[in-house]
Coordinates of C-alpha atoms (C1' of nucleotides) in Angstrom, one line a residue:
Chain K
M1 CA -101.5 -38.7 68.2
T2 CA -99.5 -39.7 65.2
A3 CA -97.1 -42.3 66.2
V4 CA -93.9 -43.0 64.4
T5 CA -92.2 -46.2 65.5
R6 CA -89.2 -48.0 64.1
F7 CA -87.5 -51.3 64.2
A8 CA -83.8 -50.9 64.0
P9 CA -81.9 -54.2 63.8
S10 CA -78.2 -54.5 63.1
P11 CA -77.8 -56.9 60.2
T12 CA -75.2 -59.1 61.9
G13 CA -77.3 -62.3 62.2
L14 CA -80.7 -63.8 61.9
L15 CA -83.9 -62.1 62.8
H16 CA -84.4 -63.9 66.1
I17 CA -87.5 -64.3 68.2
G18 CA -86.8 -61.3 70.4
G19 CA -86.3 -59.0 67.5
A20 CA -89.4 -60.3 65.9
R21 CA -91.4 -59.4 69.0
T22 CA -89.9 -56.0 69.1
A23 CA -90.9 -55.5 65.5
L24 CA -94.3 -56.8 66.3
F25 CA -94.9 -54.3 69.2
N26 CA -93.6 -51.4 67.1
W27 CA -95.8 -52.5 64.2
L28 CA -98.9 -52.9 66.4
F29 CA -98.3 -49.6 68.2
A30 CA -98.1 -47.7 64.9
R31 CA -101.3 -49.5 63.6
R32 CA -103.1 -48.8 66.9
Y33 CA -102.4 -45.1 66.7
G34 CA -102.7 -44.7 63.0
G35 CA -99.0 -43.9 62.6
R36 CA -96.1 -45.2 60.6
F37 CA -93.8 -48.1 61.3
L38 CA -90.3 -47.7 59.9
L39 CA -87.5 -50.1 59.4
R40 CA -83.9 -48.9 59.8
I41 CA -81.0 -51.3 59.1
E42 CA -78.2 -50.3 61.5
D43 CA -75.3 -51.4 59.4
T44 CA -72.7 -49.0 60.7
D45 CA -70.5 -51.9 61.9
R46 CA -69.1 -52.7 58.4
R47 CA -67.2 -55.7 59.5
R48 CA -70.1 -57.6 60.9
S49 CA -72.9 -56.4 58.7
T50 CA -73.8 -58.7 55.9
E51 CA -76.2 -58.8 52.9
E52 CA -77.5 -62.2 54.0
A53 CA -78.5 -60.8 57.3
V54 CA -80.3 -57.9 55.7
A55 CA -82.2 -60.4 53.5
A56 CA -83.0 -62.6 56.5
I57 CA -84.4 -59.6 58.4
L58 CA -86.5 -58.5 55.4
D59 CA -87.7 -62.1 54.7
G60 CA -88.5 -62.7 58.3
L61 CA -90.6 -59.5 58.7
A62 CA -92.4 -60.2 55.4
W63 CA -93.2 -63.7 56.6
L64 CA -94.6 -62.4 59.8
G65 CA -96.6 -59.8 57.9
L66 CA -94.8 -56.9 59.6
D67 CA -94.1 -54.8 56.6
P68 CA -92.7 -51.4 57.1
D69 CA -94.7 -48.4 55.8
E70 CA -91.7 -47.1 53.9
P71 CA -88.7 -48.6 52.2
P72 CA -86.1 -49.5 54.8
S73 CA -83.3 -47.0 55.4
Y74 CA -79.7 -47.9 55.8
Q75 CA -77.9 -46.2 58.6
F76 CA -74.4 -46.3 57.0
E77 CA -75.7 -44.2 54.1
R78 CA -76.3 -41.4 56.5
R79 CA -72.9 -41.3 58.0
A80 CA -72.1 -37.8 56.5
R81 CA -75.2 -36.5 58.3
H82 CA -74.1 -38.1 61.6
A83 CA -70.6 -36.6 61.3
E84 CA -72.2 -33.3 60.6
V85 CA -74.1 -33.5 63.9
A86 CA -70.9 -34.6 65.8
N87 CA -69.1 -31.6 64.4
A88 CA -72.0 -29.3 65.3
M89 CA -71.8 -30.6 68.9
L90 CA -68.0 -29.9 68.8
E91 CA -68.7 -26.3 67.7
A92 CA -71.3 -25.9 70.4
G93 CA -68.9 -27.1 73.1
A94 CA -71.1 -30.2 73.8
A95 CA -68.4 -32.5 72.6
Y96 CA -64.6 -32.5 72.4
R97 CA -61.7 -34.1 70.6
C98 CA -60.1 -37.1 72.3
Y99 CA -56.7 -38.2 71.3
A100 CA -56.5 -41.2 73.6
G101 CA -55.4 -44.3 71.7
P102 CA -56.4 -47.9 72.3
K103 CA -53.5 -48.6 74.6
E104 CA -54.4 -45.7 76.9
L105 CA -58.0 -46.8 77.0
E106 CA -57.0 -50.3 77.8
A107 CA -54.9 -49.1 80.7
M108 CA -57.8 -47.1 81.9
R109 CA -60.1 -50.1 81.7
T110 CA -57.8 -52.4 83.6
A111 CA -57.1 -49.8 86.2
A112 CA -60.8 -49.3 86.8
T113 CA -61.4 -53.1 86.9
S114 CA -58.6 -53.6 89.4
R115 CA -60.2 -51.0 91.6
G116 CA -63.4 -52.8 91.3
E117 CA -65.1 -50.0 89.5
R118 CA -67.1 -49.6 86.4
F119 CA -65.0 -48.5 83.5
R120 CA -65.6 -44.9 82.5
Y121 CA -63.5 -42.7 80.2
D122 CA -61.7 -40.5 82.7
G123 CA -62.0 -37.3 80.7
L124 CA -58.3 -37.1 79.9
W125 CA -58.8 -34.8 77.0
R126 CA -62.0 -33.2 78.2
D127 CA -60.6 -30.0 79.6
R128 CA -57.2 -30.2 78.1
D129 CA -56.0 -27.3 76.0
P130 CA -56.5 -28.3 72.3
A131 CA -53.1 -26.8 71.7
E132 CA -51.6 -29.8 73.5
A133 CA -53.0 -32.1 70.9
P134 CA -50.5 -34.1 68.9
V135 CA -50.4 -32.4 65.5
G136 CA -52.0 -34.5 62.8
A137 CA -53.0 -37.3 65.1
A138 CA -56.3 -38.9 64.7
F139 CA -59.0 -38.1 67.2
A140 CA -62.4 -39.3 68.2
I141 CA -65.2 -36.9 69.2
R142 CA -66.6 -37.5 72.6
L143 CA -69.7 -36.2 74.2
K144 CA -69.1 -33.8 77.0
A145 CA -71.5 -35.4 79.5
P146 CA -72.7 -33.7 82.6
R147 CA -70.7 -34.6 85.6
A148 CA -73.3 -33.8 88.3
G149 CA -76.9 -34.3 88.7
E150 CA -78.9 -37.2 87.3
T151 CA -80.7 -38.2 84.2
I152 CA -84.3 -39.5 84.3
I153 CA -86.0 -41.5 81.6
H154 CA -89.8 -41.6 81.8
D155 CA -90.1 -45.0 80.3
L156 CA -93.6 -46.0 79.2
V157 CA -93.0 -49.6 80.4
Q158 CA -90.5 -49.4 83.1
G159 CA -91.7 -46.2 84.7
D160 CA -89.3 -43.4 85.8
V161 CA -85.7 -44.7 85.8
C162 CA -83.1 -42.5 87.2
V163 CA -79.3 -42.7 87.1
A164 CA -76.6 -40.5 88.5
N165 CA -74.7 -38.7 85.8
T166 CA -71.5 -39.8 87.4
E167 CA -72.4 -43.2 86.1
L168 CA -72.4 -42.0 82.5
D169 CA -69.1 -41.3 80.7
D170 CA -68.0 -39.3 77.8
M171 CA -68.9 -41.7 75.1
V172 CA -67.5 -41.6 71.6
L173 CA -69.7 -40.0 69.0
L174 CA -67.4 -40.1 66.0
R175 CA -64.6 -42.6 65.8
A176 CA -61.0 -41.7 65.0
D177 CA -61.7 -43.0 61.5
G178 CA -64.5 -40.5 61.1
T179 CA -67.3 -43.0 61.2
P180 CA -70.2 -42.4 63.6
T181 CA -71.0 -44.8 66.5
Y182 CA -74.3 -46.4 67.2
M183 CA -75.0 -44.0 70.1
L184 CA -74.8 -41.0 67.8
S185 CA -76.4 -42.5 64.7
V186 CA -79.5 -43.7 66.6
V187 CA -80.2 -40.3 68.0
V188 CA -79.7 -38.5 64.8
D189 CA -81.7 -40.9 62.8
D190 CA -84.6 -41.1 65.3
H191 CA -84.7 -37.4 65.3
D192 CA -84.5 -37.0 61.5
M193 CA -87.0 -39.7 60.9
G194 CA -89.4 -38.1 63.3
V195 CA -89.6 -41.1 65.5
T196 CA -92.0 -40.5 68.4
H197 CA -91.8 -43.8 70.2
V198 CA -88.7 -45.8 70.7
I199 CA -89.9 -49.3 71.5
R200 CA -87.0 -51.7 72.0
G201 CA -85.5 -54.4 74.2
D202 CA -84.8 -53.8 77.8
D203 CA -81.1 -54.3 77.1
H204 CA -81.1 -50.8 75.6
L205 CA -82.4 -49.1 78.7
N206 CA -78.9 -48.1 79.8
N207 CA -78.3 -46.7 76.4
A208 CA -81.3 -44.5 76.7
F209 CA -79.6 -42.3 79.3
R210 CA -76.7 -41.6 77.1
Q211 CA -78.9 -41.0 74.1
A212 CA -81.0 -38.6 76.1
L213 CA -77.9 -36.6 76.7
V214 CA -77.3 -36.3 73.0
F215 CA -80.9 -35.2 72.4
E216 CA -80.4 -32.7 75.1
A217 CA -77.1 -31.4 73.7
M218 CA -78.7 -30.9 70.3
D219 CA -81.8 -29.4 71.9
W220 CA -84.0 -31.9 70.1
P221 CA -87.3 -33.2 71.6
L222 CA -86.9 -36.5 73.3
P223 CA -89.0 -39.3 71.9
A224 CA -91.0 -41.5 74.3
F225 CA -89.1 -44.6 75.4
A226 CA -90.6 -48.0 76.0
H227 CA -88.1 -50.7 77.0
I228 CA -89.8 -54.1 76.8
P229 CA -88.5 -57.0 78.8
L230 CA -86.4 -59.5 77.0
I231 CA -87.4 -63.0 76.1
H232 CA -85.5 -65.6 78.1
G233 CA -84.7 -69.2 77.4
P234 CA -86.1 -72.0 79.5
D235 CA -83.2 -71.5 81.9
G236 CA -84.1 -67.9 82.6
A237 CA -81.2 -66.3 80.8
K238 CA -81.4 -64.0 77.8
L239 CA -82.2 -66.0 74.7
S240 CA -79.0 -66.6 72.9
K241 CA -77.1 -69.1 70.7
R242 CA -77.0 -71.2 73.8
H243 CA -80.7 -72.0 73.5
G244 CA -80.4 -72.2 69.8
A245 CA -81.4 -68.7 69.1
L246 CA -83.2 -69.4 65.9
G247 CA -84.1 -67.1 63.1
V248 CA -87.8 -66.8 62.2
A249 CA -87.0 -68.9 59.2
A250 CA -86.3 -71.8 61.5
Y251 CA -89.8 -71.4 62.9
R252 CA -91.3 -71.6 59.4
E253 CA -89.3 -74.8 58.9
M254 CA -90.6 -76.2 62.1
G255 CA -94.0 -76.0 60.5
L256 CA -95.3 -73.0 62.4
L257 CA -97.7 -70.5 61.0
P258 CA -96.7 -66.8 61.0
E259 CA -100.0 -65.8 62.6
A260 CA -99.4 -68.3 65.4
V261 CA -95.9 -67.0 66.0
C262 CA -97.2 -63.5 66.2
N263 CA -100.0 -64.4 68.5
Y264 CA -97.6 -66.3 70.8
L265 CA -95.1 -63.4 70.8
L266 CA -97.8 -60.9 71.5
R267 CA -98.8 -62.8 74.7
L268 CA -95.2 -62.9 75.9
G269 CA -95.1 -59.8 78.1
W270 CA -98.5 -58.4 77.0
S271 CA -102.0 -59.4 77.8
H272 CA -105.5 -58.4 77.5
G273 CA -107.5 -60.0 80.3
D274 CA -107.8 -63.7 79.7
A275 CA -107.6 -63.4 75.9
E276 CA -105.3 -66.0 74.4
I277 CA -106.2 -66.4 70.8
I278 CA -106.1 -62.9 69.4
S279 CA -106.6 -61.9 65.8
T280 CA -104.5 -59.2 64.2
E281 CA -107.5 -56.9 64.1
E282 CA -108.1 -57.4 67.8
A283 CA -104.5 -57.0 68.6
I284 CA -104.5 -53.6 66.8
T285 CA -107.5 -52.3 68.7
W286 CA -106.3 -53.7 72.0
F287 CA -102.5 -53.2 72.0
G288 CA -101.0 -50.6 74.2
L289 CA -97.8 -50.1 76.1
E290 CA -99.6 -49.7 79.4
A291 CA -100.4 -53.4 79.3
V292 CA -96.8 -54.5 78.6
G293 CA -95.4 -56.3 81.6
R294 CA -92.1 -55.3 83.3
S295 CA -90.7 -58.7 83.9
P296 CA -89.0 -61.0 81.3
A297 CA -90.8 -64.0 80.0
R298 CA -89.5 -67.4 79.2
F299 CA -89.9 -68.9 75.8
D300 CA -92.1 -72.0 75.9
R301 CA -92.1 -74.0 72.7
E302 CA -95.0 -76.2 73.8
K303 CA -97.3 -73.2 74.2
L304 CA -96.2 -71.9 70.9
E305 CA -97.1 -75.2 69.3
S306 CA -100.4 -75.2 71.1
V307 CA -101.3 -71.8 69.7
N308 CA -100.1 -73.1 66.3
A309 CA -102.4 -76.1 66.6
H310 CA -105.3 -73.7 67.0
Y311 CA -104.4 -71.7 63.9
L312 CA -103.8 -74.8 61.9
R313 CA -107.5 -75.7 62.3
A314 CA -108.5 -72.4 60.9
V315 CA -106.4 -72.3 57.8
D316 CA -108.5 -72.8 54.6
D317 CA -107.9 -76.0 52.6
D318 CA -106.1 -74.4 49.6
R319 CA -103.6 -72.6 51.8
L320 CA -103.1 -75.6 54.0
L321 CA -102.5 -77.8 51.0
A322 CA -99.9 -75.4 49.7
L323 CA -98.3 -75.1 53.1
L324 CA -98.2 -78.8 53.4
E325 CA -96.5 -79.8 50.2
P326 CA -93.0 -78.7 51.1
F327 CA -93.2 -80.9 54.1
L328 CA -94.2 -84.0 52.2
A329 CA -91.5 -86.5 51.4
R330 CA -92.5 -86.4 47.8
P331 CA -95.0 -84.4 45.9
P332 CA -98.3 -86.2 45.6
D333 CA -99.9 -87.0 42.2
E334 CA -103.3 -85.6 41.3
A335 CA -105.2 -88.4 42.9
G336 CA -103.0 -88.2 46.0
R337 CA -103.7 -84.6 46.4
A338 CA -107.4 -85.2 46.1
R339 CA -107.3 -87.8 48.8
L340 CA -105.3 -85.5 51.0
R341 CA -107.8 -82.7 50.5
A342 CA -110.6 -85.0 51.4
G343 CA -108.7 -86.2 54.5
L344 CA -107.8 -82.7 55.8
P345 CA -110.7 -82.2 58.2
A346 CA -110.0 -85.3 60.2
L347 CA -106.3 -84.5 60.3
R348 CA -106.6 -80.9 61.5
P349 CA -107.2 -81.6 65.2
R350 CA -104.3 -84.1 65.3
A351 CA -101.3 -82.0 64.4
K352 CA -99.6 -79.2 66.2
T353 CA -97.3 -78.2 63.3
L354 CA -97.1 -78.6 59.6
V355 CA -94.3 -81.1 60.1
E356 CA -96.6 -83.3 62.2
F357 CA -99.4 -82.7 59.8
A358 CA -97.4 -83.9 56.8
E359 CA -96.3 -86.9 58.8
L360 CA -99.9 -87.8 59.6
A361 CA -101.1 -87.1 56.1
A362 CA -98.4 -89.0 54.3
F363 CA -100.6 -92.1 53.8
Y364 CA -103.2 -90.1 51.9
A365 CA -100.6 -88.6 49.5
A366 CA -98.8 -91.9 49.0
S367 CA -99.8 -94.3 46.3
R368 CA -100.2 -98.0 46.5
P369 CA -98.9 -100.3 47.8
V370 CA -98.9 -99.0 51.3
V371 CA -95.9 -100.1 53.3
P372 CA -96.9 -100.8 56.8
D373 CA -94.7 -99.8 59.7
A374 CA -93.7 -102.5 62.2
K375 CA -96.7 -102.3 64.5
A376 CA -99.1 -102.3 61.6
A377 CA -97.3 -105.2 60.0
R378 CA -97.8 -107.2 63.2
L379 CA -101.5 -106.6 63.0
L380 CA -101.7 -107.7 59.5
D381 CA -99.7 -110.8 60.2
A382 CA -101.9 -111.8 63.0
K383 CA -103.7 -115.0 62.5
G384 CA -106.6 -114.7 60.1
A385 CA -106.2 -111.0 59.6
R386 CA -105.5 -111.1 55.9
A387 CA -108.4 -113.4 55.1
L388 CA -110.6 -111.2 57.3
L389 CA -109.6 -108.1 55.2
A390 CA -110.4 -110.0 52.0
R391 CA -113.9 -110.6 53.3
Y392 CA -114.2 -107.1 54.6
A393 CA -113.3 -105.7 51.2
T394 CA -115.9 -107.8 49.6
A395 CA -118.5 -106.7 52.1
L396 CA -117.8 -103.1 51.3
E397 CA -118.0 -103.5 47.6
D398 CA -121.6 -102.5 47.3
T399 CA -121.7 -99.9 50.0
A400 CA -122.5 -96.3 49.3
W401 CA -119.1 -94.5 49.8
A402 CA -120.0 -92.2 52.6
E403 CA -119.0 -92.2 56.2
A404 CA -122.4 -93.2 57.7
A405 CA -123.0 -96.0 55.2
L406 CA -119.5 -97.3 55.6
E407 CA -119.9 -97.3 59.3
A408 CA -123.2 -99.2 59.1
A409 CA -121.7 -101.7 56.7
T410 CA -118.6 -102.2 58.8
R411 CA -120.7 -102.8 62.0
A412 CA -122.8 -105.2 60.1
F413 CA -119.8 -107.0 58.9
A414 CA -118.3 -107.3 62.4
T415 CA -121.6 -108.6 63.6
S416 CA -121.7 -111.2 60.9
E417 CA -118.1 -112.2 61.7
D418 CA -119.2 -112.3 65.4
I419 CA -116.3 -110.1 66.4
G420 CA -116.0 -106.6 67.9
L421 CA -115.6 -103.6 65.8
G422 CA -112.0 -103.1 66.8
R423 CA -111.1 -106.6 65.5
V424 CA -111.9 -105.4 62.0
A425 CA -111.1 -101.8 62.4
Q426 CA -107.5 -102.3 63.6
P427 CA -106.3 -104.5 60.8
A428 CA -108.2 -102.4 58.3
R429 CA -106.5 -99.3 59.6
A430 CA -103.2 -101.0 59.2
A431 CA -104.0 -102.0 55.6
L432 CA -105.3 -98.5 54.7
T433 CA -102.8 -96.3 56.4
G434 CA -99.9 -98.5 57.2
R435 CA -100.2 -97.3 60.8
T436 CA -101.8 -98.3 64.0
A437 CA -102.9 -94.8 64.8
S438 CA -104.9 -92.6 62.4
P439 CA -108.1 -90.7 62.0
G440 CA -111.3 -92.7 62.4
L441 CA -111.6 -95.6 60.1
F442 CA -114.7 -94.4 58.3
E443 CA -113.3 -91.0 57.7
V444 CA -110.2 -92.6 56.2
L445 CA -112.3 -94.9 54.0
A446 CA -114.4 -92.0 52.8
A447 CA -111.4 -89.8 52.0
L448 CA -109.5 -92.5 50.3
G449 CA -112.4 -93.2 47.9
R450 CA -113.8 -96.6 47.0
E451 CA -111.3 -97.7 44.5
E452 CA -108.2 -96.8 46.5
A453 CA -109.6 -98.1 49.7
L454 CA -110.6 -101.4 48.4
G455 CA -107.3 -101.7 46.5
R456 CA -105.4 -101.1 49.7
L457 CA -107.5 -103.6 51.6
R458 CA -106.9 -106.2 48.9
D459 CA -103.2 -105.4 48.7
A460 CA -102.9 -106.3 52.3
A461 CA -105.1 -109.3 52.0
D462 CA -103.0 -110.7 49.2
S463 CA -99.5 -109.9 50.5
L464 CA -97.3 -112.2 52.4
P465 CA -96.4 -111.8 56.0
T466 CA -94.0 -108.9 56.6
G467 CA -92.2 -110.0 59.7
P468 CA -88.5 -109.3 60.1
R469 CA -87.7 -112.7 58.7
R470 CA -89.4 -112.8 55.4
H471 CA -89.4 -116.4 54.2
I472 CA -91.3 -117.5 51.3
V473 CA -93.9 -119.9 52.5
P474 CA -96.1 -122.2 50.5
S475 CA -99.4 -120.7 49.8
G476 CA -102.0 -121.8 52.4
A477 CA -99.3 -121.8 55.1
S478 CA -99.2 -118.1 55.6
E479 CA -101.8 -118.1 58.2
R480 CA -99.7 -120.3 60.4
T481 CA -96.6 -118.2 60.0
K482 CA -96.1 -116.0 63.0
A483 CA -94.7 -112.6 62.6
R484 CA -92.4 -112.3 65.6
Chain D
rG1 C1' -67.8 -55.9 91.2
rA2 C1' -70.6 -51.1 89.9
rC3 C1' -75.1 -49.3 87.9
rC4 C1' -80.1 -50.4 86.3
rC5 C1' -84.4 -53.6 86.0
rC6 C1' -87.6 -57.6 87.7
rA7 C1' -90.4 -61.0 91.3
rU8 C1' -98.5 -64.5 91.4
rC9 C1' -99.2 -72.1 89.9
rG10 C1' -93.5 -75.8 86.3
rU11 C1' -94.4 -71.9 82.0
rC12 C1' -97.3 -67.4 79.9
rU13 C1' -100.4 -64.4 82.7
rA14 C1' -105.4 -61.9 85.2
rG15 C1' -105.5 -59.2 89.5
rA16 C1' -104.8 -52.3 90.2
rG17 C1' -106.5 -52.8 99.5
rG18 C1' -111.5 -56.8 101.2
rU19 C1' -111.6 -62.6 95.5
rU20 C1' -113.1 -69.8 97.4
rA21 C1' -106.4 -65.6 93.9
rG22 C1' -109.1 -66.4 87.6
rG23 C1' -107.6 -68.2 82.6
rA24 C1' -104.1 -70.6 79.1
rC25 C1' -100.0 -74.3 78.1
rA26 C1' -98.0 -78.6 80.3
rC27 C1' -99.4 -82.6 83.9
rC28 C1' -103.0 -86.3 86.3
rA29 C1' -107.9 -88.9 86.4
rC30 C1' -112.5 -89.9 84.4
rC31 C1' -116.1 -89.7 80.2
rC32 C1' -116.5 -90.4 74.9
rU33 C1' -114.3 -94.3 71.8
rU34 C1' -112.3 -98.7 66.2
rU35 C1' -106.6 -96.5 67.2
rC36 C1' -104.5 -91.7 67.9
rA37 C1' -106.0 -87.1 68.6
rA38 C1' -109.8 -83.6 69.5
rG39 C1' -113.7 -82.6 72.8
rG40 C1' -116.2 -82.8 77.8
rU41 C1' -115.9 -83.1 83.2
rG42 C1' -112.9 -83.0 87.4
rG43 C1' -108.0 -82.7 89.9
rA44 C1' -103.2 -81.1 91.6
rG45 C1' -100.5 -76.6 91.3
rA46 C1' -98.7 -69.8 93.0
rC47 C1' -98.8 -64.5 95.7
rA48 C1' -90.0 -65.5 97.4
rC49 C1' -88.8 -63.8 102.6
rG50 C1' -88.8 -60.1 106.6
rG51 C1' -90.4 -55.6 108.4
rG52 C1' -93.7 -51.5 108.1
rU53 C1' -98.5 -48.4 106.5
rU54 C1' -103.7 -49.8 107.1
rC55 C1' -109.5 -52.0 110.4
rG56 C1' -107.5 -55.1 106.4
rA57 C1' -102.4 -56.4 102.2
rU58 C1' -100.8 -60.5 96.3
rC59 C1' -101.6 -55.2 95.5
rC60 C1' -98.5 -49.3 98.8
rC61 C1' -93.3 -48.3 101.3
rC62 C1' -88.4 -50.2 103.1
rG63 C1' -85.0 -54.1 103.4
rU64 C1' -83.4 -59.2 102.3
rU65 C1' -82.9 -63.0 99.0
rG66 C1' -83.2 -64.7 94.1
rG67 C1' -83.2 -63.8 88.8
rG68 C1' -81.9 -60.7 84.7
rG69 C1' -79.7 -56.7 81.9
rU70 C1' -75.6 -53.2 81.0
rC71 C1' -70.8 -51.8 81.7
rG72 C1' -66.5 -51.1 73.7
rC73 C1' -63.6 -45.9 69.0
rC74 C1' -70.2 -53.4 68.8
rA75 C1' -75.0 -52.5 67.9

RNA sequence: GACCCCAUCGUCUAGAGGUUAGGACACCACCCUUUCAAGGUGGAGACACGGGUUCGAUCCCCGUUGGGGUCGCCA
């Protein structure tokens, strides 16, 4: 089988998470069956389509690595072809001219609503003698839909879905201004592009019936349909602005990795046994529409971040460093970058996102003097802490600068001071990182390097108490000054 | 409201007539421990309800309830 799939977004907003998943499934399906994945920008709504939205879609797909196999096509450019098909249908008697104006349609709609019915065009001009048409008036071309029987879609995900043709109305194919509607354009384009599998959101399932009618009217082969369940927000309703329907760019800014986003999205509505972390290669060999679930899934940010944490550990150092820099408050200097690189391994299991990672890594990138946060300051201001750090720095001076040796030296120092390891580790951590929580002390010391580490220790030993009320105290009295 | 779709732990899901109903995220406890993580061990936690079919239903059928989607000369 040679599959041709397509992703067909309308450029009226961001590439949101649902669209991204639709694109992913289409991309995967094409890869799986050695076919082609196409991108079609459905920009026939001229008022709402924007250049920025097109750019956002292209950028988003590129970031996710879901590149189309051919340059994107733009639906509006094919309007002449669409009109041609509409006219062919008119010729064939599969469509007719409708002269009903907006006011008449509105009346129909309100009448239907008041009767508690679903609005359907009532076929006013369907069988009317064209001779009665107002001369020179604008007309729309409507599909002459069957009025009896039923239409069945053999959906690859939803199964056979059947609807009575009385539910379907004579939809507009070509507007009064001569532009094609979505319903027409989609069918013509899917046919002309040779699309074999239409994989899209469940919200299009109802459209599939109408589109099937057009395929039928033109005697074109029907593509296979696969309507995948929508992604819902935490409250169970379709993901929308309400939940902050974010573009994929927002996920990048949250510090998420594209491979993590793809992995998470893949598992939303599709599964392969107990597999959770799935590489792209595995996804391509495993993916299939038969394993796509039928029920909608809720978006869970925590799980996404957990998947991201997993991928964060696997990113190689160079890429991670590059990824991290935009998230750092200020770009590190050469030495800072080297410290950061050395500190990477111990940081990896501690961050779920690049934002968190950058936050945790800041102390490596920053240069002296380290400014302690409130809790760290309290530790440093504790009685005897600064003097202890001074002695500790001295004790480390001749130590070989490697984790094991540093640990041995530190333990020996604690023993000589007759205190527990924590009593020296905690203030040292505060001096070294400015925080009370950090990677292990010895990892930090090693990554910082001898000069920087001893410098930071002595900076803290030499500085004055940093409590909220900073008074200048006579030297020697500092130990009695309580930080409160 | 009409039409269509859906229904297993809080969430994502495995399961395709017989299972102690499995895994993941989150949660709780313990272990490890210089802090925070990570890791390890353990725990709590689900088949919406009612009828069928069957020797036997999470699984098949019907209904109920609940949730969702669609009802444009938007896409």
